[in-house]
XYZ file of C-alpha atoms in Angstrom:
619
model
C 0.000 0.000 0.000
C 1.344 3.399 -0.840
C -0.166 6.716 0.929
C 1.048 10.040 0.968
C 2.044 9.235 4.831
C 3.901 6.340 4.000
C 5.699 7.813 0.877
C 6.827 11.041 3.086
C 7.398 9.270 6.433
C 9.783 6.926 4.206
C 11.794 9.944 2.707
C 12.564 11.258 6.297
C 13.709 7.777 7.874
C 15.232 6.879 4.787
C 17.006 10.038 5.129
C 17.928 9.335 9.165
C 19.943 6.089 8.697
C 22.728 8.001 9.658
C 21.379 9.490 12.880
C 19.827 6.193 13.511
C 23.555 4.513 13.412
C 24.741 6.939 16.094
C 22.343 6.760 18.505
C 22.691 2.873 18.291
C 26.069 3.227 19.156
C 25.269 4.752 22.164
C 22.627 2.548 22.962
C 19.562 5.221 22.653
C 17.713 4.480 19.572
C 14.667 6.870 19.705
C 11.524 6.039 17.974
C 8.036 7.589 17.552
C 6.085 7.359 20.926
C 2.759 5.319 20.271
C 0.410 4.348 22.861
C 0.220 0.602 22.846
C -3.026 -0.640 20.671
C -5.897 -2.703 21.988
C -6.480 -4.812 19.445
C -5.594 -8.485 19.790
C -3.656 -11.406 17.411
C -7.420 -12.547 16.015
C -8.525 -9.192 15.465
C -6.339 -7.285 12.754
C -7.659 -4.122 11.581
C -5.081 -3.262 9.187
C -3.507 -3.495 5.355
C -0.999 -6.388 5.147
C 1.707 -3.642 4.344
C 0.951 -2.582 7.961
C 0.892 -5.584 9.665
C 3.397 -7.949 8.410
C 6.569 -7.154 10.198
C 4.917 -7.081 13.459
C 6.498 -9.106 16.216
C 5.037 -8.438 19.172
C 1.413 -10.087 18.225
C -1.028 -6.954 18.193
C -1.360 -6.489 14.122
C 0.396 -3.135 14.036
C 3.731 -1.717 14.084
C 4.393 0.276 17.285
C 7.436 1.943 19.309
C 7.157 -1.585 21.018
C 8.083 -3.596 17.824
C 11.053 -1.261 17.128
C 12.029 -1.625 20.786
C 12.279 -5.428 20.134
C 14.191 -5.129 17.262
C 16.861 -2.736 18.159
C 17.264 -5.026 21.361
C 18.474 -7.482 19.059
C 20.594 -5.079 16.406
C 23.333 -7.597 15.013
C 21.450 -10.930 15.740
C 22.269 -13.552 13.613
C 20.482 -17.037 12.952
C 22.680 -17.987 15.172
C 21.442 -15.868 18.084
C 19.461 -16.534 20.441
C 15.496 -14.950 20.222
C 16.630 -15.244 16.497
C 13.069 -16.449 15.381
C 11.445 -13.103 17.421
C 12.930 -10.866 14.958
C 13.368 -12.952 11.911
C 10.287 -11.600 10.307
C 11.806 -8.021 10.581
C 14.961 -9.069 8.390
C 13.690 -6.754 5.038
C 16.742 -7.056 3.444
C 16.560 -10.918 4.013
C 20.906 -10.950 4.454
C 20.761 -12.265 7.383
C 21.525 -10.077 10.083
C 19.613 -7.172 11.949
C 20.536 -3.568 10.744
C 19.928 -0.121 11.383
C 18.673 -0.755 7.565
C 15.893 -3.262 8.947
C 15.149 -0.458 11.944
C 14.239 1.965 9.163
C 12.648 -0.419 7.264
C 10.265 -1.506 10.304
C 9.716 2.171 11.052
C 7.873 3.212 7.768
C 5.076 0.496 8.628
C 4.026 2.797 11.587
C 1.236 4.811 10.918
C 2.785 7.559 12.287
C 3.918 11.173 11.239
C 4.910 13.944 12.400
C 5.076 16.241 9.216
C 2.730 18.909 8.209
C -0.726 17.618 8.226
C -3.306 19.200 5.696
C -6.827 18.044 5.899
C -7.704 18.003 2.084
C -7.335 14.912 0.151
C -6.621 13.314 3.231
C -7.225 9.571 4.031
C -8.166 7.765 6.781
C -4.914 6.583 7.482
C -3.063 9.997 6.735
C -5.466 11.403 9.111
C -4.597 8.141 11.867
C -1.012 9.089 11.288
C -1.354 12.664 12.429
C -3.259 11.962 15.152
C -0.939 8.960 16.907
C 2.138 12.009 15.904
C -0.027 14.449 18.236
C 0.106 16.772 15.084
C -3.662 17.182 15.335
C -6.813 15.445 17.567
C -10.545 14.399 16.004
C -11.459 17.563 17.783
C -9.258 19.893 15.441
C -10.587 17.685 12.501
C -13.479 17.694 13.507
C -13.813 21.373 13.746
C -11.989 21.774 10.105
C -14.748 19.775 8.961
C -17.354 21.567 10.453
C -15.904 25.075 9.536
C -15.547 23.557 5.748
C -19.037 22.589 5.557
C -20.364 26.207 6.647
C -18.198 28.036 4.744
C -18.444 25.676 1.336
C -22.078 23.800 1.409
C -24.372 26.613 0.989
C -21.869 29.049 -0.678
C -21.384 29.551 -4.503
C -17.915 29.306 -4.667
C -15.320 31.314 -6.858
C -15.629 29.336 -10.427
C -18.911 27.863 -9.445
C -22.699 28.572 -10.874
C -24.266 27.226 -7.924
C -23.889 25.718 -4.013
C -22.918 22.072 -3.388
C -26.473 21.244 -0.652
C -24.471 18.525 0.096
C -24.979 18.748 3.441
C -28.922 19.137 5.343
C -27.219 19.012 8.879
C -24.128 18.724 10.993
C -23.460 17.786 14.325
C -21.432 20.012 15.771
C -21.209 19.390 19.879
C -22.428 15.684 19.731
C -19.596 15.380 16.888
C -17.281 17.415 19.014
C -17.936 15.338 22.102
C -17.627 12.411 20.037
C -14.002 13.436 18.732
C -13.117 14.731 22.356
C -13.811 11.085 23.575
C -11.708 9.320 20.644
C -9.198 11.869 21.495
C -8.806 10.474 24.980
C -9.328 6.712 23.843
C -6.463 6.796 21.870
C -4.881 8.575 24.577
C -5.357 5.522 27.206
C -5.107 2.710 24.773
C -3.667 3.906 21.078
C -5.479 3.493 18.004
C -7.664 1.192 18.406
C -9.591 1.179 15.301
C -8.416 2.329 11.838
C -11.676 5.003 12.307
C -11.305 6.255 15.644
C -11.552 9.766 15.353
C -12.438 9.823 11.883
C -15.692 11.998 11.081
C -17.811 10.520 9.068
C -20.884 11.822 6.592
C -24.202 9.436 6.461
C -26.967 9.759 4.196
C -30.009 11.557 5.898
C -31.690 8.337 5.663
C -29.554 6.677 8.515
C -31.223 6.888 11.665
C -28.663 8.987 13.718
C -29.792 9.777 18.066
C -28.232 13.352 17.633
C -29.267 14.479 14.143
C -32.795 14.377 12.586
C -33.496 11.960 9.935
C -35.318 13.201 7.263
C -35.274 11.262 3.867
C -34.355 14.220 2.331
C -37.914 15.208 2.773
C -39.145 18.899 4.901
C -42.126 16.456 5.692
C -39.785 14.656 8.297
C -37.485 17.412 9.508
C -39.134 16.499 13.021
C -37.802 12.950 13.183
C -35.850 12.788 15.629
C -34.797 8.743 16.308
C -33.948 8.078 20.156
C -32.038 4.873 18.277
C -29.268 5.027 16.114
C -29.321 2.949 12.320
C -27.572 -0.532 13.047
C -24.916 0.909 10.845
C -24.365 3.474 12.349
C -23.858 1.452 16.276
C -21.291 -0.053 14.073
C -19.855 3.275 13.215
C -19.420 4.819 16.562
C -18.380 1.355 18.061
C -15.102 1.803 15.845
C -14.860 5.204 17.622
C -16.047 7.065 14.363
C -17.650 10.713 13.897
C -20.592 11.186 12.953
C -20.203 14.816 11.544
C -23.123 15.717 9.208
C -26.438 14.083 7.611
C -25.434 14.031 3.566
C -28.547 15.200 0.996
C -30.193 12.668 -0.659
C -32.655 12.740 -3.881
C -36.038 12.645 -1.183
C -36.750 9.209 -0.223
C -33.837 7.992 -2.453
C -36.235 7.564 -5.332
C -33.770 8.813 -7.927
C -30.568 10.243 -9.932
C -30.713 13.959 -9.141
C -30.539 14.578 -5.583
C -33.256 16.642 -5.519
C -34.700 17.410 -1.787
C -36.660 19.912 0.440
C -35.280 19.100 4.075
C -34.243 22.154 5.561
C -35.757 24.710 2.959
C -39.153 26.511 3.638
C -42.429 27.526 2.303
C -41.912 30.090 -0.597
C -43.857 33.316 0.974
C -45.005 33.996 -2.163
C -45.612 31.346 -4.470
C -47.027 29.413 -0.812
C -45.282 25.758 -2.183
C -42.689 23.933 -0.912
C -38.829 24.925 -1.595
C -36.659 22.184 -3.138
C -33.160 21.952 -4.329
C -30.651 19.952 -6.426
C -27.016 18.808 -4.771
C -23.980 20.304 -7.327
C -20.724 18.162 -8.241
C -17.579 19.632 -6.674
C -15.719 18.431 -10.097
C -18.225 20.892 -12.124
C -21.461 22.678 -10.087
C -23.047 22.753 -13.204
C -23.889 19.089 -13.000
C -25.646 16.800 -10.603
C -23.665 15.174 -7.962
C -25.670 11.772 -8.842
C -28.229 10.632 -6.766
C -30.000 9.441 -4.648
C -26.334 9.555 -2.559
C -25.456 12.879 -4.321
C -24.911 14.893 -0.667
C -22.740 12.170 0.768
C -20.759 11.998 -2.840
C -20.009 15.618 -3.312
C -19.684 15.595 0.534
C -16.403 13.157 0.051
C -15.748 14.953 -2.921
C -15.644 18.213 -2.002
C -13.448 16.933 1.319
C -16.621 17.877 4.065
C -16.310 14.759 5.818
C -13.048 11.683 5.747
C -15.378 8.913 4.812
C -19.766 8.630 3.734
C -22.053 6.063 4.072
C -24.922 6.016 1.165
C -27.597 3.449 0.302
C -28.113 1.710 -3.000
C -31.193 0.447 -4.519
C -30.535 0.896 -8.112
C -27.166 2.659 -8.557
C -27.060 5.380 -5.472
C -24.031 4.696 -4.108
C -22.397 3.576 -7.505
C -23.843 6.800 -9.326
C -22.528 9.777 -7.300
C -19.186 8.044 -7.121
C -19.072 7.969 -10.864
C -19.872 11.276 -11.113
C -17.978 12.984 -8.554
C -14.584 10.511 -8.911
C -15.523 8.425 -5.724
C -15.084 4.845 -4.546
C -18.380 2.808 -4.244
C -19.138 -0.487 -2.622
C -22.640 -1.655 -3.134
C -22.347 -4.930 -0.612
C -23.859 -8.565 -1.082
C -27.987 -7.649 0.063
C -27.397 -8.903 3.484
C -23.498 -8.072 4.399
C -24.575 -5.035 6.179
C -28.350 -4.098 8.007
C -31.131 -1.632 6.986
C -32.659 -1.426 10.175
C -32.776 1.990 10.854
C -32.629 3.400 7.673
C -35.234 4.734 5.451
C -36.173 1.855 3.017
C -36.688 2.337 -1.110
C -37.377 -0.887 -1.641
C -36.083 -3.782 0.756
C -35.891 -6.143 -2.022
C -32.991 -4.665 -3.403
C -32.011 -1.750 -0.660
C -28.279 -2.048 1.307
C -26.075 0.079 2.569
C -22.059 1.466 1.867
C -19.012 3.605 1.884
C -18.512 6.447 -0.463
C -14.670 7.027 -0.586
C -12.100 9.001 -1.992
C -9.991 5.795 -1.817
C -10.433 2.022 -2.116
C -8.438 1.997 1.421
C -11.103 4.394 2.866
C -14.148 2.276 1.491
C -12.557 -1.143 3.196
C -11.677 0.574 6.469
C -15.149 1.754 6.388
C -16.772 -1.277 5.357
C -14.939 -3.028 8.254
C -17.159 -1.202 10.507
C -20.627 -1.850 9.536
C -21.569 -5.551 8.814
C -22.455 -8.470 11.319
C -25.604 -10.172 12.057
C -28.242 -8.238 13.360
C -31.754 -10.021 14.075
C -34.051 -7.101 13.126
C -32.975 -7.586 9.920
C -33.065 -11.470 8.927
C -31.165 -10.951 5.613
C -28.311 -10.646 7.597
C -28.396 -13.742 8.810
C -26.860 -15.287 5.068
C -23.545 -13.561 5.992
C -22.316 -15.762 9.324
C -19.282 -17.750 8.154
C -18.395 -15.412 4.864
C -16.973 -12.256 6.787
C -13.205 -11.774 6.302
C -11.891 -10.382 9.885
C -11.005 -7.365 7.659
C -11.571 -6.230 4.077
C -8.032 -4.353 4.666
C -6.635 -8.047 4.168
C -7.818 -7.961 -0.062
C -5.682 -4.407 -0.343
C -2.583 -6.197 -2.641
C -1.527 -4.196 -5.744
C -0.392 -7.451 -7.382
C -4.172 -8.367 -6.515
C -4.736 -8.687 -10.367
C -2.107 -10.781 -11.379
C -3.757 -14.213 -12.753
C -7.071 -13.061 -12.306
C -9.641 -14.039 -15.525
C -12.199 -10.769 -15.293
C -14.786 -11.029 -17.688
C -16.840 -8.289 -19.868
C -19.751 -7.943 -22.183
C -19.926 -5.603 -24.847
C -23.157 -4.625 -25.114
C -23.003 -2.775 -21.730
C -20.230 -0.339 -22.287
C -22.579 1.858 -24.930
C -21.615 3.780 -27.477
C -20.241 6.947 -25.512
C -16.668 7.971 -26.945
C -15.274 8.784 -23.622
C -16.114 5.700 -21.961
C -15.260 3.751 -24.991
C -11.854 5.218 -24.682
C -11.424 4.811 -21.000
C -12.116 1.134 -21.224
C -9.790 0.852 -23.730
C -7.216 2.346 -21.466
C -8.522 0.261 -18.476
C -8.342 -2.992 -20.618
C -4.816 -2.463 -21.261
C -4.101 -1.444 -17.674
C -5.839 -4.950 -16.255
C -3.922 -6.691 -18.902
C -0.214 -4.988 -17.769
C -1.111 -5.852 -13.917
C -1.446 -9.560 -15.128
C -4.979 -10.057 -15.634
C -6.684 -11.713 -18.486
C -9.622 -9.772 -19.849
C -12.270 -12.156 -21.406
C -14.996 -10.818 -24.260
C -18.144 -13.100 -23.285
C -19.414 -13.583 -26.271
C -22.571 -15.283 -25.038
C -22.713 -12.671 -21.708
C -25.506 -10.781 -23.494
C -27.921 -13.686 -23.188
C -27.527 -13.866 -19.183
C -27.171 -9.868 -18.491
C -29.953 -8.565 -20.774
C -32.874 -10.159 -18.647
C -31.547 -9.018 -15.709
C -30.760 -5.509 -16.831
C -34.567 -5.156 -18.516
C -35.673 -6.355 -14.832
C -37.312 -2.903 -13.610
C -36.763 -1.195 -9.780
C -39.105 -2.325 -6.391
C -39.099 1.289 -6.056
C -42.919 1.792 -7.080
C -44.062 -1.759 -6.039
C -42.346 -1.976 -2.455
C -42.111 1.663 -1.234
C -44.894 2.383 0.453
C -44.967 -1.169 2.043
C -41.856 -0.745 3.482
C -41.472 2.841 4.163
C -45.078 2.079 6.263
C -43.016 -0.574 8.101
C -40.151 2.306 8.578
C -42.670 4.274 10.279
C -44.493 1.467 12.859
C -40.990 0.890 13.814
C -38.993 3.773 13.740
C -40.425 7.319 12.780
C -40.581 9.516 16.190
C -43.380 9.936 17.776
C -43.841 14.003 17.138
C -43.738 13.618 13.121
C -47.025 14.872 12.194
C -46.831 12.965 8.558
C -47.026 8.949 9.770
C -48.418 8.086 5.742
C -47.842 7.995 2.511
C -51.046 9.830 1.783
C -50.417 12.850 4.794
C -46.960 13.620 2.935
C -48.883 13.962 -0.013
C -51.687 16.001 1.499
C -49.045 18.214 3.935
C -47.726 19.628 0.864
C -44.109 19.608 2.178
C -41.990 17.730 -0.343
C -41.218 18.156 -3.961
C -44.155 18.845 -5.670
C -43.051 17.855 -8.893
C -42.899 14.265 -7.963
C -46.917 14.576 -6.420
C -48.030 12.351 -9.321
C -45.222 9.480 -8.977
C -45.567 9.376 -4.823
C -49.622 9.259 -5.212
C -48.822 6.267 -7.837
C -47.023 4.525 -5.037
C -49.318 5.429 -2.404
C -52.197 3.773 -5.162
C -50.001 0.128 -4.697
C -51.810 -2.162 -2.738
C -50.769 -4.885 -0.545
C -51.825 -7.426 -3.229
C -49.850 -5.708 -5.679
C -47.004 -5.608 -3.395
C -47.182 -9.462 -2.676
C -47.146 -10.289 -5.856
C -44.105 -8.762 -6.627
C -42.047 -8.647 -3.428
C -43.831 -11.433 -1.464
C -41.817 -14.596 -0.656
C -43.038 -16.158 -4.251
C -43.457 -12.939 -6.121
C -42.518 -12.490 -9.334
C -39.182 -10.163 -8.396
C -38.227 -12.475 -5.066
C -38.211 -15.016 -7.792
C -36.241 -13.398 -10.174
C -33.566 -11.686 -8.068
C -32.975 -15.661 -6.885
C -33.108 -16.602 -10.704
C -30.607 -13.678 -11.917
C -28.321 -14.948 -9.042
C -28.020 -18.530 -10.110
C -27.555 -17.657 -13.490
C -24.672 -15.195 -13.241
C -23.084 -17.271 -10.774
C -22.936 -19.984 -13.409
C -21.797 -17.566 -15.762
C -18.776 -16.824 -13.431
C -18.240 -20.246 -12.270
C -18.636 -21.793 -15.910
C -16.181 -18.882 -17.705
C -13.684 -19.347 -14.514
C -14.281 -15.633 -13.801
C -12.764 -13.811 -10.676
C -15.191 -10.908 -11.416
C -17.125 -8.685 -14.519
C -16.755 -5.167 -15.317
C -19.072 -2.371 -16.639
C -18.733 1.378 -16.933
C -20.716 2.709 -13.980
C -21.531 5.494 -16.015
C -21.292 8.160 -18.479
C -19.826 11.720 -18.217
C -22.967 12.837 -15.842
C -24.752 10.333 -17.364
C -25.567 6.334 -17.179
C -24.874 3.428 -19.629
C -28.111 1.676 -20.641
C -29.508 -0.156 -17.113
C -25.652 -1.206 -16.415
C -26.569 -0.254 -12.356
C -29.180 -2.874 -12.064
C -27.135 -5.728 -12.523
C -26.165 -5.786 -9.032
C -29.467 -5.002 -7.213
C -31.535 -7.860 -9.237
C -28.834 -10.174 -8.368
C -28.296 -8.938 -4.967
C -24.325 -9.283 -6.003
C -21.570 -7.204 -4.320
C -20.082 -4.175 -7.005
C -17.425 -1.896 -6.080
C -16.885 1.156 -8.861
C -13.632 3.141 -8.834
C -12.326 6.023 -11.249
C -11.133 4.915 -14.506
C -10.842 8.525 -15.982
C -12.172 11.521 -17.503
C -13.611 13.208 -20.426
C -11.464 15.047 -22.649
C -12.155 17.878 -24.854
C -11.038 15.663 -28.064
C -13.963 13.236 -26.509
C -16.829 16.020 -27.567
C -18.574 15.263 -24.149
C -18.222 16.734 -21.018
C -14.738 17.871 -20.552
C -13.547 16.270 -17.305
C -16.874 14.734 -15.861
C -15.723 11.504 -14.813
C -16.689 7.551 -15.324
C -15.560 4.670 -13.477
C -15.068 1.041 -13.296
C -17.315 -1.418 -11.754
C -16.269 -4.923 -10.797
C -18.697 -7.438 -9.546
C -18.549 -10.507 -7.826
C -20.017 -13.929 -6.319
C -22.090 -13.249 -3.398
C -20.048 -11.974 -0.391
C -17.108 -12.057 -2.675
C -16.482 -8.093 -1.370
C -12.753 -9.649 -0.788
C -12.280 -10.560 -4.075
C -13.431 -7.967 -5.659
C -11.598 -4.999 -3.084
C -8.280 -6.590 -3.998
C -9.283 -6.552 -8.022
C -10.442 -2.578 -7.426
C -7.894 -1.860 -5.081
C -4.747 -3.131 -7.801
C -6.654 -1.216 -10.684
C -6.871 1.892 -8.627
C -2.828 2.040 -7.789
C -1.994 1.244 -11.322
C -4.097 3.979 -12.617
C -3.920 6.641 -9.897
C -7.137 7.527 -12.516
C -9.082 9.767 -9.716
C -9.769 13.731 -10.346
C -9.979 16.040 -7.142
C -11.863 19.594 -7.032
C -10.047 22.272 -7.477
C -12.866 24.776 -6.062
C -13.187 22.905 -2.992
C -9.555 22.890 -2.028
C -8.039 24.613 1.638
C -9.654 27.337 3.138
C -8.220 30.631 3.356
């Protein structure tokens, strides 16, 4: 794994060899001070680069490990405690040097240099923090000041404001960073997120933030739970900083809500408005995750959590250069969170890195009984996703495509072009499935439970969940309230038309899309299994746009996808001049492993992600 802390923290102790060598002479070798961790042998929570030269059994490298290996500086095979250290012999001649000290120290996360909050990962940000260069609560704050001074704000170079953000925490968050502050005070870093604020979708129930949907109808709904998600969040010592936009109620690509905004005095009808992409404001940020995408975009939260039903977590990350996962339907709960349609709804990261999505991901699944889905996943959980992050992770991998779903766009055309030959060079072979078409169209021309399951579900939302003082406990008193986006009246009185027959029929145990989304499964399965496939690939999308119903071949499987940057437009392209389009690998069913490690090798040998240049430092 390379990050800009590891890459500078090497330069400096690279640079130190000779400083090192005299203060081993004198028998004071001085290393970074690091709070010893709490995690134990069975519980890594780190990249292999991070973990494998530990020797003192807690899955990191500390001041502890280098204390054991400059107590044995000059060992030998021949020595004695020879097989403690042995691991730590980089150079593999034999002997333990000064050379193997330095070596050691760059797998700290650790650093002392300048730290700058932009474009910084999780682990940049973990590095800072265990130097004492910063705390959560100064990121935390940076966070909070970026979101006032950048959500709501037309920017220099900009034709409109981001709305990325409906609310943020500030004390609760604070208090939360205050008390990761002083856990990794007593015990280290315990957790590759403690500290680290985090953005949710404003569909994830949250005890110190509304949850609205997106919608002014619920700004009242207050939860006195948190999502199951979002336990999982805090329990890893996370932030939650802010509640990201959504398109209201997640029903589409836009991000188009009304949470937050008022009456019009004039006109008397509701207020709504559309979330901008930090790469160009022009554009939509995607949807329905657009807030928490140009949130991580536009660097006004570390990490976000979105939900998918047909493409909104894979969408926004398309648009605004973003890593998606999109687990296995079951890896991770919905209780708690708003549903679309549970047949095909889940929940995940929104990243600027594939590092960030797996740390993230990390945090959120497990079994949880009030939603039985989740039940599937007991046995096929990796102790960490952070274990798939190889760069050689393509090499003899057989990753199949069909043609038919990459369009006739020119820029993605020419992106995959370039992506092809970049899977090929990191060792994969790239199969053309000639007979792919015949298994992919029928699920692709498979339509969305959005109309047939929402108001079933969202009812079930509402027995369960919705607090007590929200006025609006139906589909039909949204509609009649008056306080959501009025354009949509005649699609949310179709869905409030649905009836539980109609609902059976196609979501019910037997109905005709339970059946299907079993049906899909089985048959791309086969297709994997029979072509000896490690994973396919599909654009996720156009510049700003989609590619035919690519996004709906994981929901009507319930397969895991994770899309990453494979470029952007250029003028020569006659599109969009740099909108972006990624890359979207899928895999077997709680395959997220496989397919991390696949995503994770393409991403460091294209380094193919675009930042925003109008959301950069403040002044």
């Amino acid at each position: 794994m390379h990050t800009r802390t590891t890459a500078r923290r090497a330069t400096t102790t690279v640079g130190a060899v000779a400083a090192l060598a005299a203060l081993v002479a004198t028998g004071a070798v001085v290393a970074p001070a690091a709070a010893a961790p709490a995690a134990s042998a069975a519980e890594p929570f780190l990249a292999p680069y991070y973990t494998a030269l530990d020797l003192t059994g807690d899955k990191q490298v500390t001041k502890a490990d280098l204390d054991v290996l400059t107590d044995h500086l000059g060992a030998t095979p021949a020595s004695a405690g020879w097989s403690t250290v042995a691991a730590a012999d980089s150079d593999t001649d034999g002997v333990i040097t000064v050379k193997d000290v330095v070596a050691l120290s760059q797998r700290m996360i650790y650093d002392d240099g300048p730290f700058e909050l932009v474009e910084a990962s999780a682990l940049d940000m973990q590095a800072a923090m265990n130097a004492g260069v910063t705390t959560s609560v100064k990121i935390t704050q940076e966070y909070i000041d970026r979101i006032a001074s950048l959500d709501r704000t037309v920017v220099a170079g900009a034709s409109r404001p981001l709305n990325a953000i409906i609310a943020h925490g500030d004390g609760a968050a604070l208090a939360a960073a205050a008390q990761a502050d002083a856990t990794r005070a007593a015990e280290g870093m315990t957790s590759p997120l403690l500290g680290i604020p985090i953005a949710v979708k404003d569909n994830y129930d949250t005890v110190d933030m509304p949850t609205t949907g997106g919608c002014a109808c619920w700004t009242a709904n207050q939860t006195t739970t948190d999502a199951t998600m979002v336990k999982g969040l805090r329990a890893s010592g996370a932030v939650i900083v802010a509640k990201a936009s959504l398109d209201e109620f997640a029903y589409g690509f836009e991000s188009q809500f009304t949470a937050g905004f008022p009456v019009d005095p004039e006109t008397g009808k509701q207020v709504a408005v559309k979330v901008a992409s930090p790469l160009n404001p022009a554009f939509s940020a995607g949807g329905s995750s657009g807030g928490t995408g140009a949130a991580i975009a536009a660097n006004l939260a570390g990490i976000g959590f979105g939900t998918d039903t047909g493409g909104s977590i894979r969408i926004p990350s398309s648009y605004n250069s973003l890593v998606g996962i999109r687990p296995t339907v079951g890896l991770t709960s919905r209780d708690g969170i708003i549903p679309l349609a549970l047949s095909q709804d889940t929940g995940g990261p929104i990243a600027r890195s594939v590092t960030d999505a797996a740390i993230a991901l990390d945090a959120v699944t497990g079994v949880d009984p009030a939603d039985p889905i989740t039940s599937e996943q007991t046995g096929k959980v990796p102790v960490s996703y952070t274990a798939a992050l190889d760069p050689k992770a393509l090499k003899g991998k057989r990753i199949g495509f069909v043609t038919t779903m990459f369009g006739n766009n020119v820029t993605v055309n020419r992106l995959w072009a370039d992506a092809k030959q970049a899977l090929v060079a990191a060792g994969a072979e790239v199969v053309e499935l000639s007979d792919g078409g015949a298994v992919v169209s029928p699920i692709l021309a498979e339509g969305s439970g959005s109309t047939n399951e929402f108001k079933h579900d969202l009812n079930t939302y509402i027995a369960n969940h919705l607090a007590p003082q929200v006025e609006s406990r139906s589909l039909t008193s949204i509609i009649t309230g008056g306080r959501f986006v009025l354009e949509r009246q005649s699609i949310y009185q179709g869905r409030d038309a649905v009836t539980d027959a109609t609902y059976q029929s196609w979501a019910g145990p037997t109905g005709s899309h339970t059946t299907k989304i079993a049906t899909f499964n089985a048959a791309l399965t086969d297709l994997l299994n029979g072509q000896q496939l490690d994973a396919l690939v599909y654009p996720s999308g156009s510049p700003y746009g989609t590619v035919g119903n690519n996004m709906r071949l994981s929901p009507n499987t319930g397969m895991p996808a994770i899309t990453v940057p494979m470029g952007q437009a250029t003028a020569a392209d006659g599109t969009t001049t740099g909108a972006n389009v990624n890359l979207e690998f899928l895999g077997r069913d709680y395959d997220e492993s496989g397919i991390i490690g696949l995503a994770y090798a393409f991403e460091q040998a294209t380094h193919a992600r675009a930042t925003a240049p109008l959301y950069g430092p403040l002044k």
